[in-house]
Coordinates of C-alpha atoms in Angstrom, one line a residue:
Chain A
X1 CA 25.4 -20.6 -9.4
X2 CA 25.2 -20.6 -13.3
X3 CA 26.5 -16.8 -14.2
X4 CA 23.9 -15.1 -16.1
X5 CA 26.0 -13.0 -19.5
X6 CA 24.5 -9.3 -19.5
X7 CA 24.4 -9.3 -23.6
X8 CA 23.5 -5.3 -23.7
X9 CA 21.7 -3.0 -21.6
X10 CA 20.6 1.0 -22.4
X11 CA 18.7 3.4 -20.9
X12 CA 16.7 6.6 -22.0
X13 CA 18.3 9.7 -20.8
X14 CA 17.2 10.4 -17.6
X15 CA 15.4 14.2 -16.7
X16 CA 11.9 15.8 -16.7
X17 CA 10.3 14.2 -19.9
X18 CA 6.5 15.1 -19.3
X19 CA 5.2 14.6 -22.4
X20 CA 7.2 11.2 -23.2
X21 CA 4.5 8.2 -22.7
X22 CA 5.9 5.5 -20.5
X23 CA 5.6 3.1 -24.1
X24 CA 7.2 4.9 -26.3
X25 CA 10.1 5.2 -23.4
X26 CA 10.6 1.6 -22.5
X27 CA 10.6 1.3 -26.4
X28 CA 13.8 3.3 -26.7
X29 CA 15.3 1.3 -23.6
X30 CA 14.2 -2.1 -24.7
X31 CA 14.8 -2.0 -27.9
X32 CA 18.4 -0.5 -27.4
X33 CA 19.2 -3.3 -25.1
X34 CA 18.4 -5.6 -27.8
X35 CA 20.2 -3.6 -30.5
X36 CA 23.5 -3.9 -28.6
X37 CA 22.8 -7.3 -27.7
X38 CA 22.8 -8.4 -31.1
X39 CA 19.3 -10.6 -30.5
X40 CA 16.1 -10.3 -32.1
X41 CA 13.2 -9.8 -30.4
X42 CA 11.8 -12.8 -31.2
X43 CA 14.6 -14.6 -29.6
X44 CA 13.0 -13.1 -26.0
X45 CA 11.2 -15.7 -23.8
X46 CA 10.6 -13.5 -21.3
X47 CA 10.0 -10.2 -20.4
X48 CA 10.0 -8.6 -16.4
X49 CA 9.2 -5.1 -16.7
X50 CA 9.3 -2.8 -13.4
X51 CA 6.8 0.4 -13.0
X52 CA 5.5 1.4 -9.9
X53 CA 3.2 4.1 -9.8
X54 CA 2.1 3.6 -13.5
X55 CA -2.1 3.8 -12.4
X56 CA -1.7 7.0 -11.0
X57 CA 1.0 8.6 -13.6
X58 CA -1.0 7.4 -17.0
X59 CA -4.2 5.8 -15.6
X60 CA -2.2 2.1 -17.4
X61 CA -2.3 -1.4 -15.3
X62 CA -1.9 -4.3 -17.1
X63 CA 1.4 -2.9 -18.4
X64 CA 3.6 -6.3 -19.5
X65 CA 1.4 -6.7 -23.0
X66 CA 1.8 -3.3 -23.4
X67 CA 5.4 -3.0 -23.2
X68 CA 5.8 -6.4 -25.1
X69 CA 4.1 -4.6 -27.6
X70 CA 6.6 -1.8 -27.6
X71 CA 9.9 -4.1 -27.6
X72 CA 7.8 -6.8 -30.5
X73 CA 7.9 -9.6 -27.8
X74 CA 4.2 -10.8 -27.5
X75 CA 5.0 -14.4 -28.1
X76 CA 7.1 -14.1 -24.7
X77 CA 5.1 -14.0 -21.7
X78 CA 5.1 -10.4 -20.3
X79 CA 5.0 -9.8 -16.3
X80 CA 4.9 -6.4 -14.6
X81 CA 6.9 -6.8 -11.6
X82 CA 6.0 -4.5 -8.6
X83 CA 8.0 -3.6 -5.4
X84 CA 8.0 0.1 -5.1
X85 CA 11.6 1.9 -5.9
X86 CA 13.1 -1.8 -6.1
X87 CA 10.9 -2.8 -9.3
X88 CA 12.9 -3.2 -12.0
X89 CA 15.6 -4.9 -9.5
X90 CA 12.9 -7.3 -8.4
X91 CA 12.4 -7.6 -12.3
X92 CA 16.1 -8.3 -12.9
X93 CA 15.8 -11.0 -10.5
X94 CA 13.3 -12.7 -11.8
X95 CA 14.9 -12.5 -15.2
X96 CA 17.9 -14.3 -13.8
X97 CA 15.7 -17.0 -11.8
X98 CA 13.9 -17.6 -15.2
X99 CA 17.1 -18.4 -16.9
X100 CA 18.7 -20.4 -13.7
X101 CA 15.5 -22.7 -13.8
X102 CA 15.8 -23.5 -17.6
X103 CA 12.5 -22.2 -18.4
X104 CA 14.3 -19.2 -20.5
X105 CA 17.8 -18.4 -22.6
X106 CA 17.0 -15.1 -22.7
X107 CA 15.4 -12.6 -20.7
X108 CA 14.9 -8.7 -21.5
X109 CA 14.9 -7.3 -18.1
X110 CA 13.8 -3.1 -17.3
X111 CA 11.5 -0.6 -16.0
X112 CA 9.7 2.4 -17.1
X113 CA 8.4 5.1 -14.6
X114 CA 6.6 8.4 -16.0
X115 CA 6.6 11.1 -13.2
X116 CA 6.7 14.6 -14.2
X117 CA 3.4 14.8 -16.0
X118 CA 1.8 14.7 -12.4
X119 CA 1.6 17.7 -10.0
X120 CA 4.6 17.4 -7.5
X121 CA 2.1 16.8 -4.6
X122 CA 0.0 14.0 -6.8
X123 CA 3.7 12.4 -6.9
X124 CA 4.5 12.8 -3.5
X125 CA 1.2 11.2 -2.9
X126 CA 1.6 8.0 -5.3
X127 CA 4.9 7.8 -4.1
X128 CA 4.0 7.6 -0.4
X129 CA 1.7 4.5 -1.2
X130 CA 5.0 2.6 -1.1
X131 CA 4.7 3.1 3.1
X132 CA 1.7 1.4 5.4
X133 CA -1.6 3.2 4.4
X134 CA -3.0 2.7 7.5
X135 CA 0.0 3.2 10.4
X136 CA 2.0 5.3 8.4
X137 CA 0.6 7.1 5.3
X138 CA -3.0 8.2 7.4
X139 CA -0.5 10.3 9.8
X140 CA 1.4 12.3 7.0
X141 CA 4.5 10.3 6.5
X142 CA 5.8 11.4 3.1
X143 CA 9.0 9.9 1.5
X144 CA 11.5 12.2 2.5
X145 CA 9.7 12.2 6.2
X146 CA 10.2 8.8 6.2
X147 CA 14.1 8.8 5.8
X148 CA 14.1 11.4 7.9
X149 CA 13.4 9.5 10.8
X150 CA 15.7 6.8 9.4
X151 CA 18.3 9.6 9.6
X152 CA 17.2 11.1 13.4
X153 CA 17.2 7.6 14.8
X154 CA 20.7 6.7 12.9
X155 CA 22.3 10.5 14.4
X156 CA 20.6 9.5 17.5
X157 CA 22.3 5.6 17.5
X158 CA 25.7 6.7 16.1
X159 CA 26.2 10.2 15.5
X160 CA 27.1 12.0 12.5
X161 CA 25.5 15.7 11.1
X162 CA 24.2 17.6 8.1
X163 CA 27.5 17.9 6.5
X164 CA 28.2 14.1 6.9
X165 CA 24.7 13.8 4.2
X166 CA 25.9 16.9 2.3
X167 CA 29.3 15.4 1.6
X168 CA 27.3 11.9 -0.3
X169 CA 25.3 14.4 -2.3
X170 CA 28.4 16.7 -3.6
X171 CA 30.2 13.1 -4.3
X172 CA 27.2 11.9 -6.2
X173 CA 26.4 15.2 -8.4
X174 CA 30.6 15.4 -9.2
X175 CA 29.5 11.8 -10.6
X176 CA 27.1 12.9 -12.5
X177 CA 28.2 15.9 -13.8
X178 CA 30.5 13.6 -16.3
X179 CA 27.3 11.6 -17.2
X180 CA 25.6 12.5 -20.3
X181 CA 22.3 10.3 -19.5
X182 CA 22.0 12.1 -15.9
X183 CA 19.5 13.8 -14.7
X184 CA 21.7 16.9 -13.2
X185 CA 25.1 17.4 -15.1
X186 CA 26.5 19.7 -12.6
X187 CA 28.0 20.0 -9.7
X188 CA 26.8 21.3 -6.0
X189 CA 28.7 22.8 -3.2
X190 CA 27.9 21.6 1.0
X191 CA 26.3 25.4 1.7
X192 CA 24.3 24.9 -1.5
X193 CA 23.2 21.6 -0.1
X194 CA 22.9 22.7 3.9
X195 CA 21.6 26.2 2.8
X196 CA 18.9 24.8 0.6
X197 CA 15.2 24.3 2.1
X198 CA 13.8 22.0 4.2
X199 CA 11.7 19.4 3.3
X200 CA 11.4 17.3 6.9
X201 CA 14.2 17.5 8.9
X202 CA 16.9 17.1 8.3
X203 CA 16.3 15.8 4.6
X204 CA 16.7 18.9 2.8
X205 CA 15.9 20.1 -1.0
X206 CA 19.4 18.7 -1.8
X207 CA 19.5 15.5 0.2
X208 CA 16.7 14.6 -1.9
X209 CA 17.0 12.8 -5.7
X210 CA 14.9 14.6 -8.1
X211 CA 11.6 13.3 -9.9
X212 CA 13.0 11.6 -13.0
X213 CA 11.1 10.1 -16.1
X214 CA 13.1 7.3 -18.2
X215 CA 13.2 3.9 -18.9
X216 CA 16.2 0.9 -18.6
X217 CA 16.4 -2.2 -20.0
X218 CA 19.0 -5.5 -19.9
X219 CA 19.2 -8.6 -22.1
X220 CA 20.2 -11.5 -20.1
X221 CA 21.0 -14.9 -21.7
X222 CA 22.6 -18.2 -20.2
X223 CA 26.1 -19.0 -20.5
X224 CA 25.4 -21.7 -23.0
X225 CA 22.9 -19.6 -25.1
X226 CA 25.8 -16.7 -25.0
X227 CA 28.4 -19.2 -26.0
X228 CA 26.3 -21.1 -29.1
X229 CA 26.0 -17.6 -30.3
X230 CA 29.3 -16.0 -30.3
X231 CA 27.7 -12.9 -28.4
X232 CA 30.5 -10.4 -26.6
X233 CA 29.0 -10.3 -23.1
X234 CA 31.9 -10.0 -20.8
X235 CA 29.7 -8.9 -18.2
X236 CA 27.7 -11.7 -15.9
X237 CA 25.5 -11.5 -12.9
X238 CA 27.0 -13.9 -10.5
X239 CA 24.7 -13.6 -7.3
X240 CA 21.2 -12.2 -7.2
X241 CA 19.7 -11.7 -3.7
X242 CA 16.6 -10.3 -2.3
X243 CA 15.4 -9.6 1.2
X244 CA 12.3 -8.5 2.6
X245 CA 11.4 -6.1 6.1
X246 CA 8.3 -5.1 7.5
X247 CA 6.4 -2.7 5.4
X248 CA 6.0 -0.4 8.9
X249 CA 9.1 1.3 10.2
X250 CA 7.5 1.4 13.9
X251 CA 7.4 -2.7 13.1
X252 CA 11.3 -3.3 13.0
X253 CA 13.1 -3.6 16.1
X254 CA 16.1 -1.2 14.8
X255 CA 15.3 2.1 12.3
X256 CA 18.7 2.4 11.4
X257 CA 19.3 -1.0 10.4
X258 CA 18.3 -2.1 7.3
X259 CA 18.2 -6.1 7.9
X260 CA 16.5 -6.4 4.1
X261 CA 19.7 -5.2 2.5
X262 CA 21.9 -7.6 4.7
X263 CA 19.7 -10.3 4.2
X264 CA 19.7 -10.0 -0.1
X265 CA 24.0 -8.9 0.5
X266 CA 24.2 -12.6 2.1
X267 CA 22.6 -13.9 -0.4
X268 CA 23.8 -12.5 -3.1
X269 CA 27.5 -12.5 -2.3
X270 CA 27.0 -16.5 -1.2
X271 CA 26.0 -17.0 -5.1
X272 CA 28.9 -15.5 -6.4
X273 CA 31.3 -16.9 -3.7
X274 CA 32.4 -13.6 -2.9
X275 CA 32.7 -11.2 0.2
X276 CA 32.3 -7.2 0.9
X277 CA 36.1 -7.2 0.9
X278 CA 35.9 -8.2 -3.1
X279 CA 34.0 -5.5 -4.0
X280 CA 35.4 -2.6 -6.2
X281 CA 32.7 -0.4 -6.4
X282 CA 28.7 0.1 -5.8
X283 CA 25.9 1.3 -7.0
X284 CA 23.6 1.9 -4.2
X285 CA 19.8 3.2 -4.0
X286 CA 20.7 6.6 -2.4
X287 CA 17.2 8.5 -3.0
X288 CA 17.8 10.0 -0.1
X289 CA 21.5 11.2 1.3
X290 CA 20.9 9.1 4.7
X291 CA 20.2 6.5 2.4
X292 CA 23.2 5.9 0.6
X293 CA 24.7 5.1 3.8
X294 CA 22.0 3.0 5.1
X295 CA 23.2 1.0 1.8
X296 CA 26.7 0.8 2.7
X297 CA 26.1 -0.7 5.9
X298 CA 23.7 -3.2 4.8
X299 CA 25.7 -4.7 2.4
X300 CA 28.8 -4.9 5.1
X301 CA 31.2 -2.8 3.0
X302 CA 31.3 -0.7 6.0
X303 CA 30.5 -1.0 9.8
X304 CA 27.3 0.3 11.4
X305 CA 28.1 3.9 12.6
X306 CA 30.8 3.7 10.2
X307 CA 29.2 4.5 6.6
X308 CA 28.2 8.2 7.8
X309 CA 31.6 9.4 7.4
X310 CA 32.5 7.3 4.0
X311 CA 32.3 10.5 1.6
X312 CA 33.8 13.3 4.0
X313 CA 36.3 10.9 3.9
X314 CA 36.8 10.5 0.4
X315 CA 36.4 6.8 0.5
X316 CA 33.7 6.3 -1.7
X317 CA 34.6 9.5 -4.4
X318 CA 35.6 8.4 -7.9
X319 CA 39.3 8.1 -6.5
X320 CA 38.8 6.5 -3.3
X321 CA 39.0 2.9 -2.2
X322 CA 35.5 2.6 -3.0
X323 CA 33.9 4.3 -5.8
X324 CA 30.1 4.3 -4.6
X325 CA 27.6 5.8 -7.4
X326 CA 30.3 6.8 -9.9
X327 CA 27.0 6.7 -12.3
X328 CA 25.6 9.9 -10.0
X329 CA 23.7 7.5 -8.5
X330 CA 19.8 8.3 -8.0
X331 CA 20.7 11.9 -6.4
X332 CA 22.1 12.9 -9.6
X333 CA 21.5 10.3 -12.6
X334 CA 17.8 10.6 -11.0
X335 CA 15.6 8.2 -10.2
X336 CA 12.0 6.9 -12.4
X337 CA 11.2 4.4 -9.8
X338 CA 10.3 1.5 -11.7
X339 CA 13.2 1.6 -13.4
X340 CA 16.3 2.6 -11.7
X341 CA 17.0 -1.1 -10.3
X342 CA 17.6 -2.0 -14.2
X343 CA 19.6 1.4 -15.0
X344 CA 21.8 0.4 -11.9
X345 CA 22.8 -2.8 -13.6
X346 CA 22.6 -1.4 -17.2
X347 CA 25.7 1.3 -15.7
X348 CA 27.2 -0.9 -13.4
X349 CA 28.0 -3.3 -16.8
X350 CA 29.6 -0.1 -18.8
X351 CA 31.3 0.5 -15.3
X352 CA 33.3 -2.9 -15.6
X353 CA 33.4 -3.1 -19.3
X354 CA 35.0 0.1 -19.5
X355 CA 32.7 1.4 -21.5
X356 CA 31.1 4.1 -19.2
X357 CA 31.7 8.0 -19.3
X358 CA 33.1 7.5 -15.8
X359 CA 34.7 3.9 -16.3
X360 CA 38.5 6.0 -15.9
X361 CA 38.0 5.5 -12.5
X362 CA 38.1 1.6 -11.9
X363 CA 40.2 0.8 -14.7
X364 CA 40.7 -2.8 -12.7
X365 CA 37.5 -3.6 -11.6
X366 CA 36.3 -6.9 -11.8
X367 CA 33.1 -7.3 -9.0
X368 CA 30.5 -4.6 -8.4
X369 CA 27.5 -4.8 -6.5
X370 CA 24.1 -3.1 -7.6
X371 CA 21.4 -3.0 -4.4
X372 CA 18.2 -1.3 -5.7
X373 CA 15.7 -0.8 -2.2
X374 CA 11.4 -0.3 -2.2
X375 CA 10.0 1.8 0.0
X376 CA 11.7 2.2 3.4
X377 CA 14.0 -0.7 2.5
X378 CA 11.3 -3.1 3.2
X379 CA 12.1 -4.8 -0.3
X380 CA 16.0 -4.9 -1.7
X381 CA 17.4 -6.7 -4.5
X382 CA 21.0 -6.5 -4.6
X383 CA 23.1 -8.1 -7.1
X384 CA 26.6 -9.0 -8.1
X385 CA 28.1 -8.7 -11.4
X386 CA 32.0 -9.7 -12.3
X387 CA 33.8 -9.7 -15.6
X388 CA 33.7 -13.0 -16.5
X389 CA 35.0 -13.3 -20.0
Chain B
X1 CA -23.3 5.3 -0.8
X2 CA -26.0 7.4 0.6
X3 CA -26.0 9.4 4.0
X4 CA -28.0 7.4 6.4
X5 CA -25.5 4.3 5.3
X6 CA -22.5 3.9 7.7
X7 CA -19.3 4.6 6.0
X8 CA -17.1 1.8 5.1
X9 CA -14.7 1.4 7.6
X10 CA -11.0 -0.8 7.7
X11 CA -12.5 -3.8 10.6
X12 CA -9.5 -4.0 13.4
X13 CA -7.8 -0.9 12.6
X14 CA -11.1 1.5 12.8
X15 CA -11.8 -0.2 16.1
X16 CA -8.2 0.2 17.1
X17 CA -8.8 4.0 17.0
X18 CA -11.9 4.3 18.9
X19 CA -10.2 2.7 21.6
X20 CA -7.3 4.6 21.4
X21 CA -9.8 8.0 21.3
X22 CA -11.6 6.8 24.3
X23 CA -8.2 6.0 26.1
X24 CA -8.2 2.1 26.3
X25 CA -5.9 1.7 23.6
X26 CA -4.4 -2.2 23.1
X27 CA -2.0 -3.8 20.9
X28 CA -1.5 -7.6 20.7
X29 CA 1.0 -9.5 22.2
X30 CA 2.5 -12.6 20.4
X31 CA 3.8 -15.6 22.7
X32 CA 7.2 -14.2 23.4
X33 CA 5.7 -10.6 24.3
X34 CA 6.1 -8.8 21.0
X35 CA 3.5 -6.2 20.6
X36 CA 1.7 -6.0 17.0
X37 CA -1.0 -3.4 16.4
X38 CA -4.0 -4.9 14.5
X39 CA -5.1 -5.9 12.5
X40 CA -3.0 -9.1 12.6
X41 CA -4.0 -12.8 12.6
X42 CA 0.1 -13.6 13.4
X43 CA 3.3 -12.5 14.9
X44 CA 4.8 -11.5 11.1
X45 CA 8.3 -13.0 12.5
X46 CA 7.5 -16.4 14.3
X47 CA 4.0 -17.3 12.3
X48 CA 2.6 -17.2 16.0
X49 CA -1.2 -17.0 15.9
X50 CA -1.6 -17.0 19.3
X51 CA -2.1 -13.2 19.7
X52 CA -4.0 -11.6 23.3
X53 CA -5.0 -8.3 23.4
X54 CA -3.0 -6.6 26.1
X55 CA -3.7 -2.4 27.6
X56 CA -1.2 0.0 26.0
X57 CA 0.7 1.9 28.0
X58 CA -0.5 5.4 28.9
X59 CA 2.6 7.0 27.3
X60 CA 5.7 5.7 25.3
X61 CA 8.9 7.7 24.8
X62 CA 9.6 9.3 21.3
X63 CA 12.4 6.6 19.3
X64 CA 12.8 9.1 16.2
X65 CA 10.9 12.6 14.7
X66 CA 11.2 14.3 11.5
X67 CA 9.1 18.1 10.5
X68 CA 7.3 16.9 7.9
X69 CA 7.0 20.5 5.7
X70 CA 6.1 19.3 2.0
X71 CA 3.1 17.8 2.3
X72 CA 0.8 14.6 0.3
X73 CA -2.2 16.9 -0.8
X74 CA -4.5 15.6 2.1
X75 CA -1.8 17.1 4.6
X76 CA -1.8 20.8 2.6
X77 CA -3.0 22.6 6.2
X78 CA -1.4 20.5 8.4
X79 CA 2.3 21.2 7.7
X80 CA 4.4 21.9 9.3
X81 CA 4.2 19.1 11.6
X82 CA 5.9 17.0 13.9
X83 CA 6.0 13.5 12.8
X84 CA 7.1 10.5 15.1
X85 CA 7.4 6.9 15.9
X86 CA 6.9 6.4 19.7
X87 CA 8.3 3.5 21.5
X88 CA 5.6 1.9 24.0
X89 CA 7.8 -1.2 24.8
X90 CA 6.5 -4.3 23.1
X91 CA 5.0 -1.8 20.6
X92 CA 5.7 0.8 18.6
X93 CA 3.4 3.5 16.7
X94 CA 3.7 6.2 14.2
X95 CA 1.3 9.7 14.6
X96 CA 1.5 13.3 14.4
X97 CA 2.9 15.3 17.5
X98 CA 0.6 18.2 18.9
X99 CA 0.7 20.6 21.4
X100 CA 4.2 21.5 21.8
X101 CA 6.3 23.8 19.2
X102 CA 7.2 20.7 15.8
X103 CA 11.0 22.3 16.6
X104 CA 10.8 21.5 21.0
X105 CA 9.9 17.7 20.0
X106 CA 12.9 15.4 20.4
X107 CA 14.1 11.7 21.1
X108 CA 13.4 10.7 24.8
X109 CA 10.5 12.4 25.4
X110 CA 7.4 11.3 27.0
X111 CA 3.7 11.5 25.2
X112 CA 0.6 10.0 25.2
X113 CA -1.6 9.0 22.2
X114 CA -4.8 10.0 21.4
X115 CA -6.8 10.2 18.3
X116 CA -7.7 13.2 16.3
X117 CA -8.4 14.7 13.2
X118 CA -6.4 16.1 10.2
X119 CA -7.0 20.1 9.6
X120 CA -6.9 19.5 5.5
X121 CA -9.7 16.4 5.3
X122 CA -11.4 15.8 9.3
X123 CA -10.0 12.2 8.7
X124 CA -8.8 10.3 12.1
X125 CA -5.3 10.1 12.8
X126 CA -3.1 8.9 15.5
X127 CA -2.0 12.3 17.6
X128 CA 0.5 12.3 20.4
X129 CA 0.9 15.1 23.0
X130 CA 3.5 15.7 25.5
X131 CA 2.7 14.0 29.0
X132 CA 1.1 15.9 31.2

């Protein structure tokens, strides 16, 4: 497949921004993206914009001609693209179909999500509306409940404790303690993260990411549009993949498997002609501990029953084999649904390039993988990006 | 809407739970025995359309449980609560477990549905208790 040159990504800081409207913060992001890109607006012929609980947070549907209008693209068509936390990776993807088809050079790709101007229950609430109204969200499933049976029936399948979670969340804030866009700049210790309450068991305060407001955005153009204009894109997405569950955990024959992930992984790798052995280091959707390694097994970088134990281990720390979420990843950077599938790719480029706060650690890189997952991994985009030039 | 109208209800799933309350719950079986709970016109994995309502068992075994103690505003009262998805066999279902201590509730054990109501709003909900 075609590889598709990442000409500049950038994303608001990340962090409680209640009074920041979701235009003026996709403004900031879009508009940056094009600013390192080098590429006018007007140059856009598309633009796939991720935001997921936007009705609820600022009473706005019908977002795409209002963030066109924010980035000066109205003579591009404008689509909001919906898939709960996996958004702005489903927005990505369409970006990069758009271009593969022919029907665009260049594609500004992001999300926006505004959270923290709602009441933490009314978020809780919007968030939930991600799980099955009927089967799931009528018996009191919450988000964090949700993983938590993820987590019970994966400790009940393969073992593994508290601690194994704590030691992904303590990895992930060391992360983003050296990133200046992240949400929390600091780091935790395991009794902060075992100690801390309870939110349903055993998800606690601290296996949980935070609720984040911010905005990411990409420019994407085709190898020959990148080429014509002399643009300095070393960066490419080589395989884009997406793969789809049942909405219903009680609908899936195993609920601590996430076949979505392995589904978009074989996809996505296929693309690129590359395997789980290539890979250098991920960013993974870890809003929940239990999560992160949920991720790691989907995408085959590690066995099932085997990803529990990656961080105790020290695999996946910034100097392991594997660097997973050297960005802080959504425990730490934070996580504005509709846009963290674009923010993964926007870091995931510095990563390679060498341009990131934390890009020390993978001085040789040359493939990462990005997997960005809605609800209870009913929806994943992952994607592969490679230094190409 | 006004009172001596009958609510708007969800057709399939509200007569799902009036089944369930009355104890002849059901759950529809695809051609190669997979259980679905309605409402469903196909098997979401094969296409199959040819779905037959078959009796749900009288009691499943608990698969996975969580204490749900931050809440959604419409569960303010409830919490904390025990939270699970039940294995029936071709079927599984998600509801709220009652009448045992939220800590006591664990994978393996036995319960049997019913349907009752939430303390914050009266809505329905699917309840299991512990088999008697």
């Amino acid at each position: 497949m075609e590889p598709i040159r990442i000409a500049g990504g950038s994303s608001t800081e990340f962090g409680e921004f209640p009074n920041r409207t979701g235009r003026e913060m996709f403004a900031e992001a879009g508009q940056g993206a094009l600013e390192k890109a080098g590429i006018e607006p007007n140059e856009v012929d598309a633009l796939y914009y991720g935001n997921f609980m936007g009705q609820d947070a600022e009473n706005q549907g019908h977002q795409g001609p209002l963030m066109a209008e924010s980035i000066a693209t109205l003579d591009a068509p404008a689509t909001r693209v919906e898939s709960a936390c996996a958004s702005a990776g489903f927005a990505v993807a369409e970006g990069v179909k758009a271009i593969r088809s022919g029907s665009a050079d260049v594609a500004l790709v992001g999300g926006m999500e505004r959270m923290n101007n709602l009441e933490t229950e009314e978020t809780t609430a919007s968030l939930a509306t991600a799980a099955d109204d009927l089967y799931e969200i009528r018996e009191g499933m919450t988000f964090p409940g949700a993983y938590a049976l993820m987590a019970e029936a994966y400790f009940e399948e393969f073992g593994g404790s508290r601690e194994d979670l704590a030691a992904i969340a303590v990895k992930n804030h060391e992360n983003g303690a050296t990133n200046p866009k992240a949400q929390f700049q600091f780091e935790i210790t395991t009794e902060k993260v075992l100690d801390a309450p309870m939110v349903a068991d055993p998800v606690g305060l601290f296996d949980a990411c935070p609720i984040t407001d911010g905005a990411s955005a990409a420019v994407l153009t085709s190898e020959s549009y990148a080429e014509e204009h002399g643009l300095d894109a070393p960066i490419a997405i080589t395989g884009s993949g997406r793969g789809m569950d049942n909405l219903a955990l009680q609908d899936r024959p195993a609920i601590a498997q996430t076949k979505a992930a392995e589904k978009a992984a074989d996809v996505a790798y296929d693309e690129a002609g590359v395997g789980p052995d290539d890979v250098d280091l991920a960013e993974v959707h870890d809003c929940f501990t239990i999560a992160e390694v949920l991720a790691l097994e989907g995408l085959g970088l590690f066995e099932p029953g085997e990803g529990i134990s990656a961080a105790r281990e020290g695999i996946t720390s910034a100097d392991g084999d594997l660097p997973v979420n050297l960005s802080g990843g959504l425990k730490a950077k934070g996580h504005p649904v509709g846009a963290t599938g674009a923010s993964q790719v926007v870091e995931m480029a510095q990563l390679l390039e060498g341009t990131h706060p934390n890009s020390d650690a993978v001085p040789d890189a040359t493939v990462g993988v990005t997997h960005n997952a809605g609800g209870t991994v009913a929806s994943v985009s992952v994607h592969v990006l490679e230094v190409v030039a | 809407m006004s009172d001596d109208e009958e609510p708007v209800k969800d057709a399939g799933y509200d007569e799902f739970l009036d089944a369930l309350e009355s104890g002849e719950g059901y759950y529809l079986e695809s051609s190669d025995g997979q259980g679905w709970l309605p409402p469903r016109t196909v098997d979401p994995r094969t296409g199959d359309g040819d779905l037959t309502e078959k009796p749900l068992p009288d009691a499943g075994t608990v698969a996975t449980k969580t204490i749900i103690r931050v809440p959604t505003p419409q569960f303010e009262v409830d919490v904390p609560f025990a939270l699970a998805v039940v294995d029936f066999g071709p079927v599984k279902m998600t509801g709220q477990v009652r009448g045992v201590d939220p800590e006591a509730v664990d994978v393996g054990m036995q319960v049997e549905p019913t349907v009752e109501t939430r303390e914050t709003t009266d809505d329905r909900l699917i309840v299991f208790r512990p088999q008697e």
